Amino acid sequence: MNVPNPENNGAIQRRVLAATSVSYVLVLLDTSIVNVALGRISVSLATQIAGLQWVMNAYTLAFASLLLTGGTLGDRWGARNVYLAGLLVFTLASTICGVAADLPSLIAARVLQGVGAAMLVPCSLKLINHACPEPEQRARAVGIWVGCGGVAMAAGPLVGGVLIHLFDSGG
């Protein structure tokens, strides 16, 4: 008979919380950083306000409209599998965003980012729920996860400004 090892459970809980929190921070940082970078995007891709609106809305529409689907896929195929697939999609889409040479490519990549985020965010909560079966542990873990998101939203404009300053090609 296997007896659960409380130390091992604690290590698993910490790893799950760290991984899900970091990915949630990345999803939220991305939104803030893109908001700060809109001026540079406008110059480098020679687009006006309508194009910039699509850069923002492509992500938001994909994320919001597929959030429940991401959770359902996690129920059907396993939260870990869908979370990892979402993280992969989000990471690849972020790379494509970084090298996009024109507005349509950037908008398409932003849609993919939204799809990836819609997969990983609900599944990250399910992973936390599974790793922390006790209500007190789960409440603490979700509080940390949400707190990390709050820090990401607050830090996003600063991080975006620093990145633009460091990597601005002078457009």
PDB file of C-alpha atoms in Angstrom:
ATOM      1  CA  MET A   1       0.000   0.000   0.000  1.00  0.00           C
ATOM      2  CA  ASN A   2       1.323   3.440  -0.953  1.00  0.00           C
ATOM      3  CA  VAL A   3       1.294   5.930   1.872  1.00  0.00           C
ATOM      4  CA  PRO A   4       1.241   9.567   0.683  1.00  0.00           C
ATOM      5  CA  ASN A   5       4.399  11.451   1.540  1.00  0.00           C
ATOM      6  CA  PRO A   6       3.407  14.914   2.874  1.00  0.00           C
ATOM      7  CA  GLU A   7       6.810  16.368   1.947  1.00  0.00           C
ATOM      8  CA  ASN A   8       6.444  15.147  -1.635  1.00  0.00           C
ATOM      9  CA  ASN A   9       2.901  16.571  -1.799  1.00  0.00           C
ATOM     10  CA  GLY A  10       4.218  19.945  -0.642  1.00  0.00           C
ATOM     11  CA  ALA A  11       6.920  19.909  -3.300  1.00  0.00           C
ATOM     12  CA  ILE A  12       4.373  19.040  -5.990  1.00  0.00           C
ATOM     13  CA  GLN A  13       2.070  21.809  -4.782  1.00  0.00           C
ATOM     14  CA  ARG A  14       4.906  24.342  -4.925  1.00  0.00           C
ATOM     15  CA  ARG A  15       5.939  23.255  -8.437  1.00  0.00           C
ATOM     16  CA  VAL A  16       2.363  23.391  -9.733  1.00  0.00           C
ATOM     17  CA  LEU A  17       1.802  26.792  -8.153  1.00  0.00           C
ATOM     18  CA  ALA A  18       5.094  28.150  -9.486  1.00  0.00           C
ATOM     19  CA  ALA A  19       4.467  26.908 -13.038  1.00  0.00           C
ATOM     20  CA  THR A  20       0.878  28.102 -13.200  1.00  0.00           C
ATOM     21  CA  SER A  21       1.704  31.450 -11.623  1.00  0.00           C
ATOM     22  CA  VAL A  22       4.589  32.123 -14.004  1.00  0.00           C
ATOM     23  CA  SER A  23       2.451  31.314 -17.043  1.00  0.00           C
ATOM     24  CA  TYR A  24      -0.378  33.502 -15.736  1.00  0.00           C
ATOM     25  CA  VAL A  25       2.092  36.340 -15.195  1.00  0.00           C
ATOM     26  CA  LEU A  26       3.301  35.962 -18.785  1.00  0.00           C
ATOM     27  CA  VAL A  27      -0.247  36.088 -20.155  1.00  0.00           C
ATOM     28  CA  LEU A  28      -1.044  39.258 -18.202  1.00  0.00           C
ATOM     29  CA  LEU A  29       2.334  40.899 -18.816  1.00  0.00           C
ATOM     30  CA  ASP A  30       1.853  40.404 -22.539  1.00  0.00           C
ATOM     31  CA  THR A  31      -1.354  42.430 -22.513  1.00  0.00           C
ATOM     32  CA  SER A  32       0.211  45.317 -20.597  1.00  0.00           C
ATOM     33  CA  ILE A  33       3.401  45.339 -22.641  1.00  0.00           C
ATOM     34  CA  VAL A  34       1.502  45.435 -25.939  1.00  0.00           C
ATOM     35  CA  ASN A  35      -0.513  48.408 -24.664  1.00  0.00           C
ATOM     36  CA  VAL A  36       2.705  50.281 -23.940  1.00  0.00           C
ATOM     37  CA  ALA A  37       4.205  49.276 -27.288  1.00  0.00           C
ATOM     38  CA  LEU A  38       1.283  50.444 -29.453  1.00  0.00           C
ATOM     39  CA  GLY A  39       3.074  53.650 -30.438  1.00  0.00           C
ATOM     40  CA  ARG A  40       6.138  51.750 -31.649  1.00  0.00           C
ATOM     41  CA  ILE A  41       3.950  49.161 -33.389  1.00  0.00           C
ATOM     42  CA  SER A  42       2.127  51.948 -35.203  1.00  0.00           C
ATOM     43  CA  VAL A  43       5.397  53.411 -36.480  1.00  0.00           C
ATOM     44  CA  SER A  44       7.133  50.145 -37.376  1.00  0.00           C
ATOM     45  CA  LEU A  45       4.134  48.632 -39.180  1.00  0.00           C
ATOM     46  CA  ALA A  46       2.853  51.937 -40.599  1.00  0.00           C
ATOM     47  CA  THR A  47      -0.639  51.471 -39.228  1.00  0.00           C
ATOM     48  CA  GLN A  48      -3.253  53.798 -37.832  1.00  0.00           C
ATOM     49  CA  ILE A  49      -5.624  53.436 -34.881  1.00  0.00           C
ATOM     50  CA  ALA A  50      -7.874  50.865 -36.602  1.00  0.00           C
ATOM     51  CA  GLY A  51      -4.916  48.514 -37.074  1.00  0.00           C
ATOM     52  CA  LEU A  52      -3.829  48.992 -33.495  1.00  0.00           C
ATOM     53  CA  GLN A  53      -7.350  48.230 -32.310  1.00  0.00           C
ATOM     54  CA  TRP A  54      -7.158  44.912 -34.140  1.00  0.00           C
ATOM     55  CA  VAL A  55      -3.807  44.153 -32.546  1.00  0.00           C
ATOM     56  CA  MET A  56      -5.480  44.475 -29.142  1.00  0.00           C
ATOM     57  CA  ASN A  57      -8.893  43.068 -30.001  1.00  0.00           C
ATOM     58  CA  ALA A  58      -7.619  39.987 -31.841  1.00  0.00           C
ATOM     59  CA  TYR A  59      -6.105  38.718 -28.605  1.00  0.00           C
ATOM     60  CA  THR A  60      -8.998  39.771 -26.401  1.00  0.00           C
ATOM     61  CA  LEU A  61     -11.677  38.281 -28.644  1.00  0.00           C
ATOM     62  CA  ALA A  62      -9.875  34.948 -29.018  1.00  0.00           C
ATOM     63  CA  PHE A  63      -9.112  34.730 -25.304  1.00  0.00           C
ATOM     64  CA  ALA A  64     -12.572  35.706 -24.075  1.00  0.00           C
ATOM     65  CA  SER A  65     -14.518  33.650 -26.571  1.00  0.00           C
ATOM     66  CA  LEU A  66     -12.468  30.475 -26.038  1.00  0.00           C
ATOM     67  CA  LEU A  67     -11.961  30.601 -22.271  1.00  0.00           C
ATOM     68  CA  LEU A  68     -14.817  28.201 -21.497  1.00  0.00           C
ATOM     69  CA  THR A  69     -13.746  25.946 -24.353  1.00  0.00           C
ATOM     70  CA  GLY A  70     -10.251  25.790 -22.869  1.00  0.00           C
ATOM     71  CA  GLY A  71     -11.699  24.637 -19.559  1.00  0.00           C
ATOM     72  CA  THR A  72     -13.891  22.054 -21.292  1.00  0.00           C
ATOM     73  CA  LEU A  73     -10.916  20.708 -23.237  1.00  0.00           C
ATOM     74  CA  GLY A  74      -9.050  20.430 -19.946  1.00  0.00           C
ATOM     75  CA  ASP A  75     -11.911  18.355 -18.529  1.00  0.00           C
ATOM     76  CA  ARG A  76     -11.967  16.138 -21.591  1.00  0.00           C
ATOM     77  CA  TRP A  77      -8.262  15.675 -22.393  1.00  0.00           C
ATOM     78  CA  GLY A  78      -6.671  16.408 -19.039  1.00  0.00           C
ATOM     79  CA  ALA A  79      -5.793  19.763 -17.545  1.00  0.00           C
ATOM     80  CA  ARG A  80      -2.058  19.105 -17.719  1.00  0.00           C
ATOM     81  CA  ASN A  81      -2.152  18.210 -21.417  1.00  0.00           C
ATOM     82  CA  VAL A  82      -4.251  21.225 -22.387  1.00  0.00           C
ATOM     83  CA  TYR A  83      -2.228  23.531 -20.117  1.00  0.00           C
ATOM     84  CA  LEU A  84       1.033  22.435 -21.769  1.00  0.00           C
ATOM     85  CA  ALA A  85      -0.475  22.715 -25.252  1.00  0.00           C
ATOM     86  CA  GLY A  86      -1.742  26.204 -24.396  1.00  0.00           C
ATOM     87  CA  LEU A  87       1.658  27.222 -23.085  1.00  0.00           C
ATOM     88  CA  LEU A  88       3.283  25.950 -26.280  1.00  0.00           C
ATOM     89  CA  VAL A  89       0.765  27.780 -28.502  1.00  0.00           C
ATOM     90  CA  PHE A  90       1.149  30.988 -26.479  1.00  0.00           C
ATOM     91  CA  THR A  91       4.958  30.808 -26.602  1.00  0.00           C
ATOM     92  CA  LEU A  92       5.091  30.108 -30.338  1.00  0.00           C
ATOM     93  CA  ALA A  93       2.566  32.862 -31.029  1.00  0.00           C
ATOM     94  CA  SER A  94       4.596  35.287 -28.917  1.00  0.00           C
ATOM     95  CA  THR A  95       7.662  34.480 -30.987  1.00  0.00           C
ATOM     96  CA  ILE A  96       5.706  35.086 -34.187  1.00  0.00           C
ATOM     97  CA  CYS A  97       4.478  38.409 -32.772  1.00  0.00           C
ATOM     98  CA  GLY A  98       8.064  39.427 -32.111  1.00  0.00           C
ATOM     99  CA  VAL A  99       9.137  38.828 -35.700  1.00  0.00           C
ATOM    100  CA  ALA A 100       5.925  39.861 -37.484  1.00  0.00           C
ATOM    101  CA  ALA A 101       6.814  42.021 -40.463  1.00  0.00           C
ATOM    102  CA  ASP A 102       3.318  43.256 -41.241  1.00  0.00           C
ATOM    103  CA  LEU A 103       0.008  43.986 -39.563  1.00  0.00           C
ATOM    104  CA  PRO A 104      -1.919  40.900 -40.767  1.00  0.00           C
ATOM    105  CA  SER A 105       0.833  38.601 -39.460  1.00  0.00           C
ATOM    106  CA  LEU A 106       0.835  40.358 -36.103  1.00  0.00           C
ATOM    107  CA  ILE A 107      -2.958  40.167 -35.829  1.00  0.00           C
ATOM    108  CA  ALA A 108      -2.960  36.444 -36.699  1.00  0.00           C
ATOM    109  CA  ALA A 109      -0.254  35.800 -34.091  1.00  0.00           C
ATOM    110  CA  ARG A 110      -2.254  37.762 -31.511  1.00  0.00           C
ATOM    111  CA  VAL A 111      -5.262  35.509 -32.216  1.00  0.00           C
ATOM    112  CA  LEU A 112      -3.020  32.489 -31.593  1.00  0.00           C
ATOM    113  CA  GLN A 113      -1.811  34.048 -28.346  1.00  0.00           C
ATOM    114  CA  GLY A 114      -5.431  34.396 -27.259  1.00  0.00           C
ATOM    115  CA  VAL A 115      -6.087  30.750 -28.120  1.00  0.00           C
ATOM    116  CA  GLY A 116      -3.068  29.647 -26.080  1.00  0.00           C
ATOM    117  CA  ALA A 117      -4.047  31.827 -23.126  1.00  0.00           C
ATOM    118  CA  ALA A 118      -7.614  30.494 -23.247  1.00  0.00           C
ATOM    119  CA  MET A 119      -6.215  26.992 -22.946  1.00  0.00           C
ATOM    120  CA  LEU A 120      -3.723  27.560 -20.167  1.00  0.00           C
ATOM    121  CA  VAL A 121      -5.540  29.937 -17.802  1.00  0.00           C
ATOM    122  CA  PRO A 122      -8.547  27.739 -16.887  1.00  0.00           C
ATOM    123  CA  CYS A 123      -6.386  24.629 -16.825  1.00  0.00           C
ATOM    124  CA  SER A 124      -3.916  26.286 -14.480  1.00  0.00           C
ATOM    125  CA  LEU A 125      -6.714  26.720 -11.954  1.00  0.00           C
ATOM    126  CA  LYS A 126      -7.744  23.099 -12.386  1.00  0.00           C
ATOM    127  CA  LEU A 127      -4.131  22.017 -11.803  1.00  0.00           C
ATOM    128  CA  ILE A 128      -4.001  24.098  -8.620  1.00  0.00           C
ATOM    129  CA  ASN A 129      -7.319  22.615  -7.515  1.00  0.00           C
ATOM    130  CA  HIS A 130      -5.996  19.092  -8.072  1.00  0.00           C
ATOM    131  CA  ALA A 131      -2.626  19.734  -6.389  1.00  0.00           C
ATOM    132  CA  CYS A 132      -4.238  21.375  -3.334  1.00  0.00           C
ATOM    133  CA  PRO A 133      -7.185  19.212  -2.272  1.00  0.00           C
ATOM    134  CA  GLU A 134      -7.583  20.846   1.150  1.00  0.00           C
ATOM    135  CA  PRO A 135      -9.757  23.991   1.034  1.00  0.00           C
ATOM    136  CA  GLU A 136      -7.301  26.055   3.086  1.00  0.00           C
ATOM    137  CA  GLN A 137      -4.339  25.055   0.889  1.00  0.00           C
ATOM    138  CA  ARG A 138      -6.354  25.688  -2.256  1.00  0.00           C
ATOM    139  CA  ALA A 139      -7.510  29.119  -1.072  1.00  0.00           C
ATOM    140  CA  ARG A 140      -3.945  30.107  -0.268  1.00  0.00           C
ATOM    141  CA  ALA A 141      -2.663  28.813  -3.617  1.00  0.00           C
ATOM    142  CA  VAL A 142      -5.371  30.584  -5.618  1.00  0.00           C
ATOM    143  CA  GLY A 143      -4.676  33.755  -3.633  1.00  0.00           C
ATOM    144  CA  ILE A 144      -0.993  33.556  -4.568  1.00  0.00           C
ATOM    145  CA  TRP A 145      -1.899  32.859  -8.222  1.00  0.00           C
ATOM    146  CA  VAL A 146      -4.241  35.873  -8.341  1.00  0.00           C
ATOM    147  CA  GLY A 147      -1.685  38.014  -6.494  1.00  0.00           C
ATOM    148  CA  CYS A 148       0.942  37.154  -9.091  1.00  0.00           C
ATOM    149  CA  GLY A 149      -1.511  38.284 -11.758  1.00  0.00           C
ATOM    150  CA  GLY A 150      -2.001  41.577  -9.953  1.00  0.00           C
ATOM    151  CA  VAL A 151       1.733  42.131  -9.751  1.00  0.00           C
ATOM    152  CA  ALA A 152       2.008  41.355 -13.466  1.00  0.00           C
ATOM    153  CA  MET A 153      -0.658  43.902 -14.366  1.00  0.00           C
ATOM    154  CA  ALA A 154       1.042  46.535 -12.238  1.00  0.00           C
ATOM    155  CA  ALA A 155       4.526  45.721 -13.536  1.00  0.00           C
ATOM    156  CA  GLY A 156       3.512  45.416 -17.194  1.00  0.00           C
ATOM    157  CA  PRO A 157       3.782  49.081 -18.143  1.00  0.00           C
ATOM    158  CA  LEU A 158       7.188  49.364 -16.463  1.00  0.00           C
ATOM    159  CA  VAL A 159       8.477  46.157 -18.059  1.00  0.00           C
ATOM    160  CA  GLY A 160       7.065  47.252 -21.422  1.00  0.00           C
ATOM    161  CA  GLY A 161       8.755  50.626 -21.159  1.00  0.00           C
ATOM    162  CA  VAL A 162      12.096  49.058 -20.275  1.00  0.00           C
ATOM    163  CA  LEU A 163      11.863  46.547 -23.133  1.00  0.00           C
ATOM    164  CA  ILE A 164      10.954  49.245 -25.624  1.00  0.00           C
ATOM    165  CA  HIS A 165      13.839  51.399 -24.396  1.00  0.00           C
ATOM    166  CA  LEU A 166      16.317  48.506 -24.650  1.00  0.00           C
ATOM    167  CA  PHE A 167      15.189  47.062 -27.982  1.00  0.00           C
ATOM    168  CA  ASP A 168      13.762  50.065 -29.843  1.00  0.00           C
ATOM    169  CA  SER A 169      15.307  50.198 -33.290  1.00  0.00           C
ATOM    170  CA  GLY A 170      14.396  53.845 -33.663  1.00  0.00           C
ATOM    171  CA  GLY A 171      11.476  52.934 -35.989  1.00  0.00           C
TER     172      GLY A 171
END
